[in-house]
Coordinates of C-alpha atoms in Angstrom, one line a residue:
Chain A
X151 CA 14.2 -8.3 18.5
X152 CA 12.5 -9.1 22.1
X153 CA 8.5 -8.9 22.0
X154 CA 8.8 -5.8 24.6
X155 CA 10.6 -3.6 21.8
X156 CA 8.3 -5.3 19.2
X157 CA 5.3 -3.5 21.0
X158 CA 6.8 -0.5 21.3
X159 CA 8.3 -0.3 17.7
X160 CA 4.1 -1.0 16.6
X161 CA 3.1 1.4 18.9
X162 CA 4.8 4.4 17.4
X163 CA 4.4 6.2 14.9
X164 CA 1.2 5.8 12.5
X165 CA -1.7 3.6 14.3
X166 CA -4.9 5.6 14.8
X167 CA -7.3 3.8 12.4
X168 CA -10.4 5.3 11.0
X169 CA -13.8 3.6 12.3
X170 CA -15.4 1.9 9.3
X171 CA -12.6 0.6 7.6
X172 CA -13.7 -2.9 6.7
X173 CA -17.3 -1.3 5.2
X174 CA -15.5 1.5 3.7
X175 CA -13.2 -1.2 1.5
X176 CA -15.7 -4.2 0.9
X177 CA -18.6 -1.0 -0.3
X178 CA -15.1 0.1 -2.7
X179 CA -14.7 -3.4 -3.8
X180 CA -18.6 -3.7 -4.3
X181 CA -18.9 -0.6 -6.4
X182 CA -15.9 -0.6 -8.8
X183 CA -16.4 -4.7 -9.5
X184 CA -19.9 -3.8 -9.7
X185 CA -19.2 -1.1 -12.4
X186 CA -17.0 -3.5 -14.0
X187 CA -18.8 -6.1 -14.1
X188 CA -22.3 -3.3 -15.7
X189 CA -19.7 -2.3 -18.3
X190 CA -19.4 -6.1 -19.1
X191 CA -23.0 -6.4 -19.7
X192 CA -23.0 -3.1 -21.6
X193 CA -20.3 -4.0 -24.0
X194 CA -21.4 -7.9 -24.7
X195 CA -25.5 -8.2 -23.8
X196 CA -27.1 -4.5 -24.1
X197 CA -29.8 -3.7 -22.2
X198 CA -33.0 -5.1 -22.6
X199 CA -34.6 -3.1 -25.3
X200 CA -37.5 -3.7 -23.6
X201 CA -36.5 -2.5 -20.1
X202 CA -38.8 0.5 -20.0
X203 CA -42.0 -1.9 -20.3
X204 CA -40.4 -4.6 -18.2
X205 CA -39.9 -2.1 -15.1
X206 CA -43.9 -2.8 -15.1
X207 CA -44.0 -6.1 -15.0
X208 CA -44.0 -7.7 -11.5
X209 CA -41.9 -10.6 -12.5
X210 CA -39.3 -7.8 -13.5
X211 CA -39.4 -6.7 -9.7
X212 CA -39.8 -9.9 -8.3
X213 CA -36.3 -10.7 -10.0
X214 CA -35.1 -7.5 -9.3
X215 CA -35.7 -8.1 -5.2
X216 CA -34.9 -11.5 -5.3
X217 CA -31.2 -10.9 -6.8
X218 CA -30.7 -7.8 -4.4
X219 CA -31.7 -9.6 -1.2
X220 CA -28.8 -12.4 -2.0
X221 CA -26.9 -8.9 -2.0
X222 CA -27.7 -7.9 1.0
X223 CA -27.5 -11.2 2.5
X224 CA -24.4 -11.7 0.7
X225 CA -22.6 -8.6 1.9
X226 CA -23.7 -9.5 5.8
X227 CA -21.9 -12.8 5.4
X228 CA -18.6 -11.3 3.9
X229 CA -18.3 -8.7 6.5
X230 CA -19.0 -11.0 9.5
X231 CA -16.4 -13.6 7.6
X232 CA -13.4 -10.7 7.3
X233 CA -13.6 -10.0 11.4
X234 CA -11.8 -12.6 13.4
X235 CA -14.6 -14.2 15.6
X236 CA -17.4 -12.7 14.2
X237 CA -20.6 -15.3 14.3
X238 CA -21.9 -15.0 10.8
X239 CA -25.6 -14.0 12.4
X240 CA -28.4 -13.4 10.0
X241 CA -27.0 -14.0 7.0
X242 CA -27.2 -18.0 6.3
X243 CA -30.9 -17.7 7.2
X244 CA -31.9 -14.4 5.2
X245 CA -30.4 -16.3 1.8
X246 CA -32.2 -19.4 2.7
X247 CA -35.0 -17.3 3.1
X248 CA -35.0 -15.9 -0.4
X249 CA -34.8 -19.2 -1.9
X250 CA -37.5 -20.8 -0.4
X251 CA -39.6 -17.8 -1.3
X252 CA -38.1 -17.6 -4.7
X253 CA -38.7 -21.6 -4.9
X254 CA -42.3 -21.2 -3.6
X255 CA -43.1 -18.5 -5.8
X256 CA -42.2 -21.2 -8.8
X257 CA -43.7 -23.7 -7.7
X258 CA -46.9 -21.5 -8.0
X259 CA -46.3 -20.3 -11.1
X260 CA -45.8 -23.5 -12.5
X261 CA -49.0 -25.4 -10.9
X262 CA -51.0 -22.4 -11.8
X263 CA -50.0 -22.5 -15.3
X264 CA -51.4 -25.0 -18.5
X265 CA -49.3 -27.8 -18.5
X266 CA -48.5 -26.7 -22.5
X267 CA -47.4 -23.3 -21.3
X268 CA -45.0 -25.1 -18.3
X269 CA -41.9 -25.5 -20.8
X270 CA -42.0 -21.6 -21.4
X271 CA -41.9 -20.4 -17.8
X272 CA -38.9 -23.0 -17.2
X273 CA -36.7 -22.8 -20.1
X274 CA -38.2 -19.3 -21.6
X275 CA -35.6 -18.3 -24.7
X276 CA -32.0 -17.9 -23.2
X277 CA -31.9 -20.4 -20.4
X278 CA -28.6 -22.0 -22.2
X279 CA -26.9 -18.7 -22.0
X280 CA -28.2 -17.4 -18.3
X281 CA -26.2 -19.0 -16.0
X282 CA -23.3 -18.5 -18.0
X283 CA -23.4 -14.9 -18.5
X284 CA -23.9 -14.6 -14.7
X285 CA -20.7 -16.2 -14.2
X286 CA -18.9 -14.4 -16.6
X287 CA -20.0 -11.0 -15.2
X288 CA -18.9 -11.9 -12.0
X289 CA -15.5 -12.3 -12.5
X290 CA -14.5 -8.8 -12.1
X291 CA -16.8 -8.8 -8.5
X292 CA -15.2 -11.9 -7.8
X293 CA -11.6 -9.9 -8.1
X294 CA -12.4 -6.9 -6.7
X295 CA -13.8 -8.8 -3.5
X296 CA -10.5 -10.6 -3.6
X297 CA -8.6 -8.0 -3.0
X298 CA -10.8 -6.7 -0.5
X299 CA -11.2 -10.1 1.4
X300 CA -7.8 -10.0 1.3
X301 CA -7.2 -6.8 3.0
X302 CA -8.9 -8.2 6.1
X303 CA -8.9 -10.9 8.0
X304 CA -10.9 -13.9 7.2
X305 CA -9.8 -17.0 9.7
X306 CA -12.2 -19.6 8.0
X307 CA -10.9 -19.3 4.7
X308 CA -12.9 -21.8 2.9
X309 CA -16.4 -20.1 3.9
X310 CA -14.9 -16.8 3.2
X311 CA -14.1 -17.6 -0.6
X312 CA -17.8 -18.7 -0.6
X313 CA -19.0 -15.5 0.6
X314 CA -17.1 -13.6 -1.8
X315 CA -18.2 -16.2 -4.4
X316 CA -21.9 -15.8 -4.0
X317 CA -22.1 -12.0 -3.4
X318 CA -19.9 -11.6 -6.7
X319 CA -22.5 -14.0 -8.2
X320 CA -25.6 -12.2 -6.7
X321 CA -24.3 -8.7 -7.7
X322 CA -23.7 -10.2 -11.2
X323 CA -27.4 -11.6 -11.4
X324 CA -28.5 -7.8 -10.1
X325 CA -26.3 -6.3 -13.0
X326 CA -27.9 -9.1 -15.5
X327 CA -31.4 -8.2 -14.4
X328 CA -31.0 -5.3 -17.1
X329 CA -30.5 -7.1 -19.9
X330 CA -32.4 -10.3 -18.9
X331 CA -35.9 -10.8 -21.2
X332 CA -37.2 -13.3 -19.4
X333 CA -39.9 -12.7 -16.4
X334 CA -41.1 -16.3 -15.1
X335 CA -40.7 -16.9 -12.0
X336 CA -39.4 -20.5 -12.8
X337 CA -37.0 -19.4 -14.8
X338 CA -35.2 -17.3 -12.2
X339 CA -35.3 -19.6 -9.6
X340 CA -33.4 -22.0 -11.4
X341 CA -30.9 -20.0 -14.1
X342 CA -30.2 -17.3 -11.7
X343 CA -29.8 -19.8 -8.9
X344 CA -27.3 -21.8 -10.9
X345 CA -25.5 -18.6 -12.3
X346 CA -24.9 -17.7 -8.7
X347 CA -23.9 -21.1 -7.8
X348 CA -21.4 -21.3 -10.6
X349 CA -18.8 -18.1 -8.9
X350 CA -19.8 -19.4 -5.4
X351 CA -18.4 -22.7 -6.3
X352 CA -15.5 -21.4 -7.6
X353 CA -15.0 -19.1 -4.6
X354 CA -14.9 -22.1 -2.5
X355 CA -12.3 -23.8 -4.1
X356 CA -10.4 -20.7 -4.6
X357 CA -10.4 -19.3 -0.3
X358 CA -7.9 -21.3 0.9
X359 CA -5.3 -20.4 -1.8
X360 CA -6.4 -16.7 -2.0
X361 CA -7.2 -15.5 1.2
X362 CA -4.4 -16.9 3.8
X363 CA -2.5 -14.5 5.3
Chain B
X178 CA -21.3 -18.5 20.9
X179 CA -20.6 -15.4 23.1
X180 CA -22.0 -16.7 25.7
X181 CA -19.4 -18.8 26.9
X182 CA -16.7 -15.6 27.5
X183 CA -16.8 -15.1 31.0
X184 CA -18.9 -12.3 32.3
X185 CA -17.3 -12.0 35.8
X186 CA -14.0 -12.6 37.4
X187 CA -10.7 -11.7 36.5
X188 CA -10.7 -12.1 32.9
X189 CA -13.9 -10.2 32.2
X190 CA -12.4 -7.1 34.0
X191 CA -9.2 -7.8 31.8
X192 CA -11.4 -7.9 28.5
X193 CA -12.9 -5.0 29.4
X194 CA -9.4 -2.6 30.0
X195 CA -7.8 -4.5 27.3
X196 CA -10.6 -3.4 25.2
X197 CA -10.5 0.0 26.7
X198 CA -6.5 0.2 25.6
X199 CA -7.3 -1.0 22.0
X200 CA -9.7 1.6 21.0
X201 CA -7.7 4.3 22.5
X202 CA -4.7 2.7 20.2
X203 CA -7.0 2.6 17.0
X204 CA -8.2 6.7 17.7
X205 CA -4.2 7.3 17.3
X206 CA -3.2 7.0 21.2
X207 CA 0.2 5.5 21.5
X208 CA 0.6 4.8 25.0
X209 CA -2.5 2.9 25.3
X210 CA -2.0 0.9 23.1
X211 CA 1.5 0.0 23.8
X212 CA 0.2 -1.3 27.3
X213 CA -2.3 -3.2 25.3
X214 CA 0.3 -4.7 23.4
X215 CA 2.8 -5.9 26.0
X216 CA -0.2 -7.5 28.0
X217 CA -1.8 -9.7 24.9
X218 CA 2.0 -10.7 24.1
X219 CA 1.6 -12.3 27.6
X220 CA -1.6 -14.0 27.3
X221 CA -0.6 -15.0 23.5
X222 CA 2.3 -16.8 25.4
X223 CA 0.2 -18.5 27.8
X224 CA -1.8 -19.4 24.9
X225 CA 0.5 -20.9 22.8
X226 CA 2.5 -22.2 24.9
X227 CA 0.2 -24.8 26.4
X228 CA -0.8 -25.3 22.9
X229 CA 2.8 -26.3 21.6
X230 CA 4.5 -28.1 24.9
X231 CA 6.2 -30.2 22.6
X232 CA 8.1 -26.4 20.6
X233 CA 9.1 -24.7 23.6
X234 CA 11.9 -22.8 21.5
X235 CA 9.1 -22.1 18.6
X236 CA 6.5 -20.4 21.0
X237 CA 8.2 -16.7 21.1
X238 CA 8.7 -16.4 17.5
X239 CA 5.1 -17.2 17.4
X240 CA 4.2 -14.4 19.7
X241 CA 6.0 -12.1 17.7
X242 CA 4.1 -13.4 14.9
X243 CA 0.8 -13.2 16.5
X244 CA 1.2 -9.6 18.0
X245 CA 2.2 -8.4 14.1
X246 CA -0.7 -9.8 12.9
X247 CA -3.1 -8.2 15.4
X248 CA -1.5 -5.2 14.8
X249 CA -2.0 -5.4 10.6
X250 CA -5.2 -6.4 11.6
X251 CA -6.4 -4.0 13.9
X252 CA -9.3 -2.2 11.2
X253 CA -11.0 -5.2 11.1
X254 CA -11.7 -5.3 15.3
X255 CA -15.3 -4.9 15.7
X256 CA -15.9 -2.5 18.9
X257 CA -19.4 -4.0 19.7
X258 CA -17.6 -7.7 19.7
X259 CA -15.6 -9.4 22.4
X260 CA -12.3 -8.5 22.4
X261 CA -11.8 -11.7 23.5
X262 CA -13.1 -13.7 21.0
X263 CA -11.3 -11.2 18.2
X264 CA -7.9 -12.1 19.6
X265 CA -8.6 -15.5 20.5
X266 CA -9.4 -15.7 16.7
X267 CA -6.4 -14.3 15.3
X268 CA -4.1 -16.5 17.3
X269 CA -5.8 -19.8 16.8
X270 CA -5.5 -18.6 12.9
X271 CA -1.9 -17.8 13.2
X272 CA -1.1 -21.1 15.5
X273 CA -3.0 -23.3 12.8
X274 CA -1.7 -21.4 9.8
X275 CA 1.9 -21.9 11.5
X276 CA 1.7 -25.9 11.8
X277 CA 0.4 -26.2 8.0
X278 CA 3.3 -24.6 7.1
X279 CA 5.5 -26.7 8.7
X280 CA 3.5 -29.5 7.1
X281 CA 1.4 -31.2 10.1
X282 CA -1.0 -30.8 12.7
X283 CA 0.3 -33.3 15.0
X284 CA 1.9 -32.8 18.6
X285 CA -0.6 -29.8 19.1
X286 CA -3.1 -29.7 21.9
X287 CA -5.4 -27.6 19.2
X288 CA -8.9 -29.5 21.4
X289 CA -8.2 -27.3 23.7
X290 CA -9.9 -24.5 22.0
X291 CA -13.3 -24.8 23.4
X292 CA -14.1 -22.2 25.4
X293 CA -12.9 -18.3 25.4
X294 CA -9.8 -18.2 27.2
X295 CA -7.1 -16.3 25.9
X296 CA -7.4 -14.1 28.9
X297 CA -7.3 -16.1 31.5
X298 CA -3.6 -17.1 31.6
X299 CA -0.9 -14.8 31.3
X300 CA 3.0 -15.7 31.0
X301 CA 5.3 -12.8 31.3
X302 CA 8.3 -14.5 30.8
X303 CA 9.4 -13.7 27.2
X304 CA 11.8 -16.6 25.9
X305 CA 14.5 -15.1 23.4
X306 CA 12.6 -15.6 19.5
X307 CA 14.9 -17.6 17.3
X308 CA 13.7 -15.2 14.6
X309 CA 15.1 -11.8 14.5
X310 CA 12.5 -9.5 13.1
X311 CA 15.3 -6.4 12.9
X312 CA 16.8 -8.6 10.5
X313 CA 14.0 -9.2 8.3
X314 CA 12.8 -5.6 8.6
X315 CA 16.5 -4.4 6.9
X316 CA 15.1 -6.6 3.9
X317 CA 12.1 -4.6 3.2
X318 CA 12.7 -2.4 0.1
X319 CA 13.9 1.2 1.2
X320 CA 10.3 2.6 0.5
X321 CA 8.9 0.4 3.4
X322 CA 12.0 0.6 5.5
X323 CA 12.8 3.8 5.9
X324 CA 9.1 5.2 6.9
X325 CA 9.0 2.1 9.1
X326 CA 12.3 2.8 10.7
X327 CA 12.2 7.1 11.0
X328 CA 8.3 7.0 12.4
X329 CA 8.5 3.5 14.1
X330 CA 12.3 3.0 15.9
X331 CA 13.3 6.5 15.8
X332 CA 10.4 7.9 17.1
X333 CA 9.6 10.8 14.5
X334 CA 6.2 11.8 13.7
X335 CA 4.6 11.3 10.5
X336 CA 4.8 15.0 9.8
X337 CA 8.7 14.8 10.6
X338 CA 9.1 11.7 8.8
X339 CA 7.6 13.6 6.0
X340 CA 9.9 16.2 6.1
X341 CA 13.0 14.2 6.0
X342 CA 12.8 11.9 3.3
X343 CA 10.3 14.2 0.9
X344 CA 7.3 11.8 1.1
X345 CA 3.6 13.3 1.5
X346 CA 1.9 12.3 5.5
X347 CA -0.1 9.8 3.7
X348 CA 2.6 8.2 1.2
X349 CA 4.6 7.7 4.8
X350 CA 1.1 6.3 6.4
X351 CA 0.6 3.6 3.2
X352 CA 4.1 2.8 3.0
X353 CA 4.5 2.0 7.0
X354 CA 1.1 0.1 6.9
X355 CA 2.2 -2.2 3.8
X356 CA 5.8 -2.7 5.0
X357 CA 4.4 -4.5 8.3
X358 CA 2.1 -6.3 5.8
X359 CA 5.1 -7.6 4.0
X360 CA 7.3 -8.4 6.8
X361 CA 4.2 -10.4 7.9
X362 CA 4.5 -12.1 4.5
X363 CA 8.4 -12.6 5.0
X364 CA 7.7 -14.4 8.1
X365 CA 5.6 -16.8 6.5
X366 CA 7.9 -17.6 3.4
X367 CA 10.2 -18.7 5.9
X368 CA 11.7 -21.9 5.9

């Protein structure tokens, strides 16, 4: 087949595309791994018995925000990554952001706190399990995004696996926030951060396999 | 990193009717974005072809390649980005993923991708591909190949298409849509 007739035969027929496609399918992937991935926590964890009273705690909130601005972050970076020559603007520095916030916030906590009452706000009661629940909620993210990554067309396919890696990971700490008892500050910015890190890691190793095309 | 595609002179008129012809394709205009088509395929030429001087015979196949891929990728085109840098993307993607595939990165002048420039060549003169896409098209399953051939090489429309082989306007949509994705895949299992 000469190129000529190979642009004319993708001409024809079916090509008009509807505006919003990439949002439409990463916003599909986000919300069905997302419900996934809250049916998960459901069916294993529970939700915190004490949510009602914890949704007046700051520290709740402050978890809460944290986890949903690596979403945000996280979603900017993966929809940059699936466009061909897209820079990846904001989204390195608005995650970077939140960590050094989250960090700093810590820090405070820590210094402000009796040195006997430090070990608490660090470890609280389920720091061994944290991280790991995180990364087990999200695998389904982590699949759905897959496939969605997949349906577009990432050209630096390491970086995109780690995109996909960490907003599955931040959507999974968001989802985990419900069941989570633990408010410190500390805490969060170390269990959360490593639960997150655990997916994104994994997405990094996993782009280059998953995602050519 | 937008800065560096040219603002002025010929190829920042050609971004900006390329870009023109591609949006009228993507709202369903077939003319358009034929024309845009058959003008990347010669810049894609131009491209490649400095970039593999030592595969003269490999560069059309690679073309073809390239246009398909644009094409499957065409949702994911960003109308407040450079056209330029879009394309310029995609074929630097398929030109790298090609030479991994055939296990090396040697012989290819891949440092000359500094600056934006896919538009600023153009080289009209098609070489015969080694690779003949009818043929691998006739080894999609019946599904893919008949939408693809009724809509796409006969000209029908989807509604028409519909009609003759008893498949709903979307079913025939889907089906053309993941039979170019696979005959993109059948490219790259190649040997």
């Amino acid at each position: 087949m000469k190129t000529d007739e190979l642009a004319r035969l993708l001409a024809r027929g079916p090509i008009a595309v509807p505006p919003g496609a990439v949002a439409r399918r990463q916003a599909l992937a986000l919300g069905a791994g997302g419900l996934a991935a809250f049916g998960l926590m459901l069916g294993l964890l529970g939700v915190n018995p004490d949510l009602r009273a914890a949704t007046g705690l700051a520290g709740f909130w402050t978890k809460v925000l944290f986890a949903a601005a690596l979403c945000g972050a996280g979603t900017l970076a993966m929809a940059r990554l699936a466009r061909p020559g897209a820079s990846l603007g904001g989204a390195p520095a608005g995650i970077a952001l939140a960590l050094v916030l989250m960090a700093s916030l810590a820090a405070a906590q820590w210094l402000a706190a009796e040195p006997e009452a430090r070990r608490a706000l660090v470890f609280g009661s389920t720091w061994a399990a944290c991280p790991w629940w995180i990364a087990l909620l999200s695998a389904p993210l982590g699949t759905a995004l897959t496939w969605a990554m997949r349906g577009l067309a990432p050209t630096r396919l390491r970086l995109a696996g780690t995109a996909v890696g960490f907003l599955a990971g931040a959507t999974a700490a968001l989802v985990y926030c419900l069941h989570c008892p633990e408010m410190a500050a500390p805490f969060v910015a170390l269990w959360y951060v490593m639960g997150i890190a655990l997916p994104t890691v994994v997405g990094t190793l996993l782009g280059p396999r998953l995602l050519r095309w | 990193m937008n800065e560096r595609i040219p603002t002025e002179g010929p190829a920042s008129a050609r971004e900006a009717r390329l870009r023109a012809q591609l949006l009228s394709g993507l709202a369903g205009r077939a003319a358009d974005y034929e024309q845009f088509l058959r003008e990347m395929s010669a810049h894609l030429r131009a491209f490649l072809r400095r970039r593999l001087a030592r595969h003269p015979d490999d560069v059309e196949d690679l073309v073809q390649e390239t246009l398909l891929a644009l094409h499957n990728q065409r949702h994911t085109y960003d109308p407040a980005q450079p056209l330029t840098a879009w394309a310029q993307a995609i074929a630097r993607y398929k030109l790298v993923d090609w030479l991994r595939r055939r296990g090396g990165r040697q012989d290819v002048a891949l440092d000359l991708d500094d600056g934006y420039e896919l538009l600023l060549a153009v080289d009209d003169e098609a070489a015969e591909a080694r690779r003949d896409l009818g043929l691998l098209l006739a080894r999609l399953p019946d599904g893919q190949r008949r939408p693809i051939q009724l809509t796409k090489l006969e000209g029908l429309s989807v509604s028409e298409a519909s009609a003759a082989i008893g498949m709903s306007e979307s079913a025939i949509k889907v089906a053309v849509h993941r039979g170019l994705k696979a005959l993109a895949r059948l490219i790259r299992e190649e040997p």
